[in-house]
Coordinates of C-alpha atoms in Angstrom, one line a residue:
Chain A
M257 CA -95.9 137.3 7.6
S258 CA -99.4 136.0 6.9
A259 CA -102.0 135.5 4.3
R260 CA -105.8 135.5 5.0
L261 CA -109.0 134.7 3.1
Q262 CA -112.3 136.3 4.1
T263 CA -115.6 137.5 2.9
A264 CA -115.7 140.5 5.2
P265 CA -114.2 143.9 4.3
F266 CA -110.7 144.5 5.7
D267 CA -109.3 147.7 7.2
L268 CA -105.9 148.6 5.8
A269 CA -104.9 150.6 8.9
A270 CA -105.8 147.7 11.2
E271 CA -103.7 145.3 9.0
L272 CA -100.7 147.7 9.3
Q273 CA -100.9 147.8 13.2
G274 CA -97.6 146.2 14.3
F275 CA -96.7 145.4 10.7
G276 CA -92.9 145.4 10.0
T277 CA -91.2 146.5 13.2
G278 CA -87.5 146.9 13.9
A279 CA -84.8 149.6 13.5
D280 CA -83.7 148.2 10.1
Q281 CA -87.1 148.8 8.4
G282 CA -87.0 151.7 6.0
A283 CA -89.9 151.1 3.5
Q284 CA -93.4 149.9 3.5
V285 CA -95.5 149.4 0.3
T286 CA -99.2 148.6 0.2
F287 CA -101.4 147.7 -2.8
T288 CA -105.2 147.7 -2.6
G289 CA -107.3 146.2 -5.4
I290 CA -110.7 147.7 -5.9
V291 CA -113.8 146.5 -7.8
R292 CA -113.8 148.6 -11.0
D293 CA -116.6 149.0 -13.4
D294 CA -115.0 148.9 -16.9
S295 CA -118.2 148.4 -18.9
G296 CA -120.3 151.0 -17.2
R297 CA -123.0 148.4 -16.5
M298 CA -121.4 146.3 -13.8
A299 CA -122.9 146.0 -10.3
A300 CA -120.6 143.6 -8.6
L301 CA -118.0 140.8 -8.8
E302 CA -118.3 137.3 -7.5
I303 CA -115.1 135.7 -6.5
E304 CA -114.7 132.0 -6.2
H305 CA -111.7 130.2 -4.7
Y306 CA -110.4 126.7 -4.0
P307 CA -110.7 126.2 -0.2
G308 CA -107.4 124.8 1.1
M309 CA -105.3 125.3 -2.0
T310 CA -105.9 129.1 -2.2
E311 CA -104.7 129.7 1.4
R312 CA -101.7 127.5 0.8
A313 CA -100.8 129.2 -2.5
M314 CA -101.0 132.6 -0.9
N315 CA -98.7 131.5 2.0
D316 CA -96.3 129.9 -0.5
Y317 CA -96.1 133.1 -2.6
G318 CA -95.6 135.3 0.4
A319 CA -92.8 133.1 1.8
E320 CA -91.2 133.0 -1.7
A321 CA -91.3 136.8 -1.9
A322 CA -89.9 137.2 1.6
R323 CA -86.9 135.0 0.6
R324 CA -86.4 136.5 -2.8
F325 CA -86.6 140.2 -1.7
G326 CA -85.4 139.9 1.9
L327 CA -88.6 141.2 3.3
I328 CA -88.9 142.1 7.0
D329 CA -92.7 141.5 6.9
W330 CA -95.5 140.8 4.4
R331 CA -99.2 140.4 4.5
I332 CA -101.9 139.3 2.0
V333 CA -105.6 139.6 2.6
H334 CA -108.0 138.5 -0.2
R335 CA -111.8 138.5 -0.1
Y336 CA -114.2 136.1 -1.8
G337 CA -117.9 136.1 -2.5
R338 CA -119.9 139.0 -3.8
L339 CA -118.2 142.4 -3.8
E340 CA -119.9 145.6 -5.1
V341 CA -118.2 148.1 -7.4
G342 CA -115.9 150.4 -5.3
E343 CA -115.3 147.7 -2.6
A344 CA -111.7 146.7 -1.9
I345 CA -111.1 143.1 -3.1
M346 CA -107.6 142.5 -1.7
M347 CA -104.5 144.0 -0.3
V348 CA -100.8 143.2 -0.2
A349 CA -98.3 144.9 2.2
T350 CA -94.5 144.6 2.2
A351 CA -91.8 145.9 4.6
A352 CA -88.1 146.0 3.7
R353 CA -84.9 147.9 4.4
H354 CA -85.0 149.7 1.1
R355 CA -87.7 151.0 -1.2
A356 CA -86.7 149.0 -4.3
A357 CA -87.2 145.6 -2.5
A358 CA -90.5 146.7 -0.9
F359 CA -91.9 147.8 -4.3
E360 CA -90.6 144.8 -6.2
A361 CA -92.0 142.3 -3.7
A362 CA -95.4 143.9 -3.8
E363 CA -95.5 143.8 -7.6
Y364 CA -94.2 140.3 -7.7
L365 CA -97.0 139.2 -5.3
M366 CA -99.6 141.0 -7.4
D367 CA -98.4 139.4 -10.6
W368 CA -98.6 136.0 -9.0
L369 CA -102.0 136.6 -7.4
K370 CA -103.4 137.8 -10.7
S371 CA -102.4 134.7 -12.7
R372 CA -101.5 131.8 -10.4
A373 CA -103.6 132.1 -7.2
P374 CA -106.7 130.0 -7.4
F375 CA -109.3 132.8 -7.7
W376 CA -112.0 133.2 -10.4
K377 CA -114.0 136.4 -11.0
R378 CA -117.5 136.7 -12.4
E379 CA -118.8 140.0 -13.3
I380 CA -122.4 140.6 -12.3
A381 CA -124.2 143.2 -14.5
R382 CA -126.9 145.5 -13.2
D383 CA -129.4 143.4 -15.0
G384 CA -128.3 140.4 -12.9
T385 CA -126.6 138.4 -15.7
G386 CA -123.1 137.0 -14.9
Q387 CA -120.0 136.5 -17.0
W388 CA -116.7 134.9 -16.1
V389 CA -113.7 137.2 -16.4
E390 CA -111.2 135.8 -18.9
A391 CA -107.5 135.7 -18.0
K392 CA -105.5 138.5 -19.6
D393 CA -102.4 138.0 -21.6
S394 CA -101.0 141.1 -20.0
D395 CA -101.1 139.3 -16.6
E396 CA -99.1 136.4 -18.0
D397 CA -96.7 138.9 -19.5
A398 CA -96.3 140.7 -16.2
L399 CA -95.5 137.4 -14.5
A400 CA -92.9 136.5 -17.1
R401 CA -90.7 139.4 -16.0
W402 CA -89.7 137.7 -12.7
Chain B
M152 CA -108.1 104.2 -7.1
T153 CA -110.6 106.6 -5.6
L154 CA -110.2 110.2 -6.7
D155 CA -112.1 113.4 -5.7
V156 CA -112.4 115.5 -8.8
L157 CA -113.2 119.2 -8.2
Y158 CA -114.5 121.8 -10.7
F159 CA -114.4 125.6 -10.4
A160 CA -115.9 128.5 -12.3
W161 CA -117.3 127.7 -15.7
L162 CA -116.1 124.1 -15.6
R163 CA -118.3 123.7 -12.5
E164 CA -121.2 125.2 -14.3
R165 CA -120.8 123.1 -17.4
I166 CA -120.5 119.9 -15.5
G167 CA -123.3 120.9 -13.1
A168 CA -121.5 119.9 -9.9
P169 CA -118.6 121.2 -7.8
R170 CA -117.1 117.8 -7.2
E171 CA -117.5 114.1 -7.8
R172 CA -115.9 111.0 -6.4
I173 CA -114.8 108.5 -9.0
E174 CA -113.0 105.2 -9.4
T175 CA -110.4 105.3 -12.0
G176 CA -107.3 103.6 -13.3
A177 CA -106.0 106.7 -15.2
A178 CA -102.2 107.0 -15.0
T179 CA -102.0 110.7 -15.9
V180 CA -104.2 113.8 -15.9
R181 CA -104.5 113.4 -19.6
D182 CA -105.9 109.9 -19.2
L183 CA -108.3 111.2 -16.6
V184 CA -109.5 114.0 -18.9
A185 CA -110.1 111.4 -21.7
E186 CA -112.0 109.1 -19.4
L187 CA -114.2 111.9 -18.0
S188 CA -114.9 113.4 -21.4
A189 CA -116.3 110.0 -22.6
R190 CA -118.9 110.0 -19.8
D191 CA -121.5 112.5 -21.1
D192 CA -121.9 115.7 -23.1
W193 CA -121.5 117.9 -20.1
H194 CA -118.0 116.5 -19.3
A195 CA -117.2 116.6 -23.0
A196 CA -118.2 120.3 -23.2
A197 CA -116.2 121.2 -20.1
F198 CA -113.0 119.6 -21.5
A199 CA -113.5 120.5 -25.2
D200 CA -110.8 123.2 -25.2
M201 CA -108.0 122.0 -22.9
A202 CA -106.0 125.2 -23.7
A203 CA -108.5 127.0 -21.5
V204 CA -108.3 124.5 -18.6
R205 CA -105.8 124.4 -15.8
C206 CA -105.3 121.5 -13.3
A207 CA -104.1 120.9 -9.8
V208 CA -103.2 117.5 -8.3
D209 CA -103.5 117.4 -4.6
Q210 CA -103.7 121.2 -4.6
Q211 CA -100.5 121.7 -6.6
L212 CA -100.6 123.1 -10.1
A213 CA -99.9 120.3 -12.5
D214 CA -99.8 119.7 -16.3
L215 CA -101.5 117.1 -18.4
D216 CA -98.6 114.7 -18.2
A217 CA -98.6 114.7 -14.4
P218 CA -98.9 111.2 -12.9
L219 CA -101.9 110.3 -10.7
A220 CA -100.3 107.5 -8.7
G221 CA -101.0 108.2 -5.1
A222 CA -103.2 111.2 -5.8
R223 CA -106.4 111.8 -3.8
E224 CA -107.7 115.1 -5.3
V225 CA -107.6 116.5 -8.8
A226 CA -109.1 119.9 -9.7
F227 CA -110.0 121.4 -13.0
F228 CA -110.5 125.1 -13.5
P229 CA -110.0 128.0 -16.0
P230 CA -106.9 130.2 -15.9
M231 CA -106.9 132.2 -12.6
T232 CA -108.1 135.7 -12.5
G233 CA -107.4 136.8 -8.9
G234 CA -106.2 140.0 -7.3
Chain C
M97 CA -104.3 165.5 -5.6
S98 CA -102.2 167.3 -3.0
A99 CA -98.8 167.6 -1.4
R100 CA -98.2 168.6 2.2
L101 CA -95.3 169.4 4.4
Q102 CA -95.5 169.1 8.2
T103 CA -93.5 168.4 11.4
A104 CA -96.3 166.4 13.0
P105 CA -96.8 162.6 12.4
F106 CA -99.3 161.6 9.7
D107 CA -101.9 158.9 9.8
L108 CA -101.9 156.8 6.6
A109 CA -105.5 155.7 7.2
A110 CA -106.7 159.3 7.6
E111 CA -104.8 160.3 4.5
L112 CA -106.7 157.6 2.5
Q113 CA -110.1 158.7 3.7
G114 CA -111.9 159.8 0.5
F115 CA -108.8 159.2 -1.5
G116 CA -109.3 158.1 -5.1
T117 CA -113.0 157.7 -5.6
G118 CA -115.0 156.7 -8.7
A119 CA -116.1 153.5 -10.4
D120 CA -113.1 153.5 -12.7
Q121 CA -110.6 153.2 -9.8
G122 CA -109.1 149.7 -9.6
A123 CA -105.7 150.1 -7.8
Q124 CA -104.2 152.1 -4.9
V125 CA -100.5 152.0 -4.0
T126 CA -99.0 153.5 -0.9
F127 CA -95.3 154.0 0.1
T128 CA -94.2 154.9 3.6
G129 CA -90.6 155.8 4.4
I130 CA -89.4 155.1 7.9
V131 CA -86.3 156.3 9.7
R132 CA -83.9 153.4 9.6
D133 CA -80.8 152.9 11.7
D134 CA -78.2 151.6 9.3
S135 CA -75.1 152.2 11.5
G136 CA -76.6 150.7 14.8
R137 CA -75.8 154.0 16.6
M138 CA -78.3 156.4 15.1
A139 CA -80.9 158.1 17.3
A140 CA -82.7 160.3 14.8
L141 CA -82.8 162.2 11.6
E142 CA -83.1 165.9 11.1
I143 CA -84.7 167.0 7.9
E144 CA -84.2 170.4 6.5
H145 CA -86.2 171.8 3.6
Y146 CA -86.5 175.0 1.5
P147 CA -89.8 176.7 2.5
G148 CA -91.7 177.7 -0.6
M149 CA -89.6 175.7 -3.1
T150 CA -90.2 172.3 -1.5
E151 CA -94.0 172.6 -1.5
R152 CA -93.9 173.8 -5.1
A153 CA -91.6 171.0 -6.2
M154 CA -93.8 168.3 -4.5
N155 CA -96.9 169.7 -6.2
D156 CA -95.1 169.9 -9.6
Y157 CA -93.9 166.3 -9.3
G158 CA -97.4 165.1 -8.3
A159 CA -99.0 166.8 -11.2
E160 CA -96.4 165.5 -13.6
A161 CA -97.0 161.9 -12.3
A162 CA -100.8 162.3 -12.7
R163 CA -100.3 163.4 -16.3
R164 CA -97.8 160.8 -17.2
F165 CA -99.5 157.8 -15.6
G166 CA -103.1 158.9 -15.8
L167 CA -103.7 158.9 -12.1
I168 CA -107.1 159.3 -10.6
D169 CA -105.6 160.7 -7.4
W170 CA -102.3 161.2 -5.7
R171 CA -101.0 162.4 -2.3
I172 CA -97.6 163.3 -0.9
V173 CA -97.0 164.0 2.8
H174 CA -93.4 164.8 3.9
R175 CA -92.3 165.6 7.4
Y176 CA -89.3 167.8 8.4
G177 CA -87.5 168.6 11.6
R178 CA -86.3 165.9 14.0
L179 CA -87.6 162.3 13.5
E180 CA -86.6 159.4 15.8
V181 CA -85.6 156.0 14.4
G182 CA -88.8 154.0 13.6
E183 CA -90.9 157.1 12.8
A184 CA -92.5 157.5 9.4
I185 CA -90.8 160.3 7.4
M186 CA -93.1 160.5 4.4
M187 CA -95.8 158.9 2.3
V188 CA -96.9 158.7 -1.2
A189 CA -100.3 157.4 -2.4
T190 CA -101.5 156.8 -5.9
A191 CA -104.8 155.7 -7.4
A192 CA -105.3 154.5 -10.9
R193 CA -107.4 152.2 -13.1
H194 CA -104.8 149.5 -13.3
R195 CA -102.1 148.3 -11.0
A196 CA -99.1 148.9 -13.3
A197 CA -99.9 152.7 -13.4
A198 CA -100.4 153.0 -9.7
F199 CA -97.1 151.2 -8.9
E200 CA -95.1 153.0 -11.6
A201 CA -96.4 156.4 -10.5
A202 CA -95.5 155.7 -6.8
E203 CA -92.0 154.6 -7.8
Y204 CA -91.6 157.6 -10.1
L205 CA -92.6 160.0 -7.3
M206 CA -90.2 158.3 -4.8
D207 CA -87.3 158.5 -7.3
W208 CA -88.0 162.2 -7.7
L209 CA -88.4 162.9 -4.0
K210 CA -85.1 161.1 -3.2
S211 CA -83.0 163.0 -5.6
R212 CA -84.8 166.2 -6.7
A213 CA -87.0 167.4 -3.9
P214 CA -85.3 170.0 -1.7
F215 CA -84.8 168.0 1.4
W216 CA -81.5 167.4 3.3
K217 CA -81.1 164.8 5.9
R218 CA -78.7 164.9 8.9
E219 CA -78.1 161.7 11.0
I220 CA -78.0 162.4 14.7
A221 CA -76.0 159.7 16.5
R222 CA -76.8 158.5 20.0
D223 CA -73.8 160.6 21.3
G224 CA -75.4 163.7 19.8
T225 CA -73.1 164.3 16.9
G226 CA -74.6 165.0 13.5
Q227 CA -73.6 164.1 10.0
W228 CA -75.2 165.2 6.7
V229 CA -76.4 162.2 4.6
E230 CA -74.6 162.2 1.2
A231 CA -76.6 161.7 -2.0
K232 CA -76.4 158.2 -3.3
D233 CA -75.5 157.3 -6.9
S234 CA -78.2 154.6 -6.7
D235 CA -80.8 157.3 -6.3
E236 CA -79.5 159.1 -9.4
D237 CA -79.5 155.8 -11.2
A238 CA -83.1 155.1 -10.1
L239 CA -84.2 158.5 -11.5
A240 CA -82.5 157.8 -14.9
R241 CA -84.9 155.0 -15.7
W242 CA -87.9 157.4 -16.3
Chain D
M142 CA -79.4 194.3 -8.5
T143 CA -80.4 193.2 -5.0
L144 CA -80.4 189.4 -4.5
D145 CA -81.4 187.2 -1.6
V146 CA -78.9 184.4 -1.4
L147 CA -80.0 181.3 0.6
Y148 CA -77.9 178.4 1.9
F149 CA -79.0 175.0 3.1
A150 CA -77.5 172.0 4.9
W151 CA -73.7 172.0 5.1
L152 CA -73.4 175.1 2.9
R153 CA -75.5 177.0 5.5
E154 CA -73.1 175.7 8.3
R155 CA -69.9 176.6 6.4
I156 CA -71.1 180.1 5.6
G157 CA -72.6 180.5 9.1
A158 CA -75.9 182.0 8.0
P159 CA -79.1 180.8 6.3
R160 CA -79.4 183.8 4.0
E161 CA -77.9 187.1 3.1
R162 CA -79.0 190.1 1.0
I163 CA -76.4 191.3 -1.5
E164 CA -75.9 193.9 -4.2
T165 CA -74.3 192.3 -7.3
G166 CA -73.8 192.8 -11.0
A167 CA -73.2 189.0 -11.6
A168 CA -74.6 188.0 -15.0
T169 CA -74.8 184.2 -14.2
V170 CA -74.8 181.8 -11.3
R171 CA -71.1 181.1 -12.1
D172 CA -70.3 184.8 -11.8
L173 CA -72.1 185.0 -8.5
V174 CA -70.3 182.0 -7.1
A175 CA -66.9 183.6 -8.0
E176 CA -68.0 186.9 -6.4
L177 CA -69.1 185.2 -3.2
S178 CA -66.1 183.0 -3.0
A179 CA -63.8 186.0 -3.1
R180 CA -65.5 187.5 0.0
D181 CA -64.0 185.5 2.8
D182 CA -62.7 182.0 3.8
W183 CA -66.1 180.8 4.8
H184 CA -67.7 181.4 1.4
A185 CA -64.6 180.1 -0.3
A186 CA -64.9 176.8 1.7
A187 CA -68.6 176.5 0.9
F188 CA -68.0 176.8 -2.8
A189 CA -64.6 174.9 -3.0
D190 CA -66.2 171.9 -4.6
M191 CA -68.9 173.0 -7.0
A192 CA -69.5 169.3 -8.1
A193 CA -71.1 168.9 -4.7
V194 CA -73.3 172.1 -4.9
R195 CA -76.7 172.5 -6.5
C196 CA -78.4 175.8 -7.2
A197 CA -81.9 177.2 -7.6
V198 CA -82.8 180.6 -9.2
D199 CA -86.2 181.9 -7.9
Q200 CA -86.9 178.4 -6.6
Q201 CA -86.3 176.6 -9.9
L202 CA -83.3 174.2 -10.2
A203 CA -80.7 175.9 -12.4
D204 CA -77.1 175.2 -13.6
L205 CA -74.0 177.4 -13.3
D206 CA -74.7 179.1 -16.7
A207 CA -78.2 180.2 -15.7
P208 CA -78.6 184.0 -16.2
L209 CA -79.5 186.1 -13.2
A210 CA -81.2 189.0 -15.0
G211 CA -84.5 189.7 -13.2
A212 CA -83.8 187.1 -10.4
R213 CA -84.7 187.9 -6.8
E214 CA -83.6 184.8 -4.9
V215 CA -80.7 182.4 -5.5
A216 CA -80.2 179.3 -3.3
F217 CA -77.2 177.0 -2.9
F218 CA -77.4 173.5 -1.3
P219 CA -75.9 170.0 -1.5
P220 CA -77.5 167.3 -3.7
M221 CA -81.0 166.5 -2.2
T222 CA -81.5 163.5 0.0
G223 CA -85.3 163.5 0.6
G224 CA -87.8 160.7 0.9

């Protein structure tokens, strides 16, 4: 039951060590977000956050997901700073008795992270120019389902 | 009152600084935006389209009508694009 | 893009080595199923399968999910034989451009595996008696959504 | 024709064997079930409630009306409980 912010890469296997123990655990779901090159000319992302508020928001969302979906365990790791195409940006893991709760909680956390967690992405093109990523209506729509 | 005002992403770039400490009598976020916009062209440009600006008061998301009484930190930023 | 049957434990991290490469990959989802003790007196599960048909069905479902959700990569590993409470039974991993496709494909594969893949579970109680697990209506309902 | 008939889970236990090779003229799965059920009490018990029995012909899921012409392997088992 923890959220963490860092610049360094994370190791999914290490994050899952000791994650979600107990005889009533039946399902674990993980989501990993990876820097994708949509334009064919992107080199990296720069991710800005709001120190203090971002950690608090991630912990609040995690606790809310645990309450709402009866999670046995949850973890959020989110990176900031410069990340190259192909690098993992963030991960979410959820553990529950049943698969439906584990899947729903992971999707809920992702929908919140995408549109309510204080992160802002800038795409850095191969020529060095940067452009802020605009929020997507589809992310707002995804959030509205909860 | 003394307020720390923080800016992120393109708001930070337009204003040219990540934060500033101000003295203000603004009662709401909306009053504060009006006061800051009147300062100079950079602030005016940052707040030109408030539909594209989000706000937090003391690190909690807030809307334009949120009161500032007792607040210590107000942040302005574009819609979040995390994950 | 592979499905595998085995008695030995699997290592999620090892399964994800080299999984889903390419600059257009943005999302990976994993699901891990764990032997859960619902009754408070269960020691283990015994999982029976249909050699030949089970491998084929897993590969067919994986290929169908890849087509339907535009997956960049997928993997299914399912164990059989005796598994103690707390052991991982099976895993599914999906890689896609966007998170919605990766989540949906993983849930789709799980719903198929639960109710259409040729596996039969027997619960072994601590006193050594065994009982076949009955199919759940909820698993049929879950499948009906696709 | 010669058919391999396979049984899984509690069907295997009730019949007392995982497989048997038979000679049959059954045209459909339903005919085959009737023929097997008539053999002895064990087969009859296994097929007593066909709502709880699933079937595959040559490793493809099939229903009771599926034809057996050309088939080599028929399997009977309870609803699957994988994952």
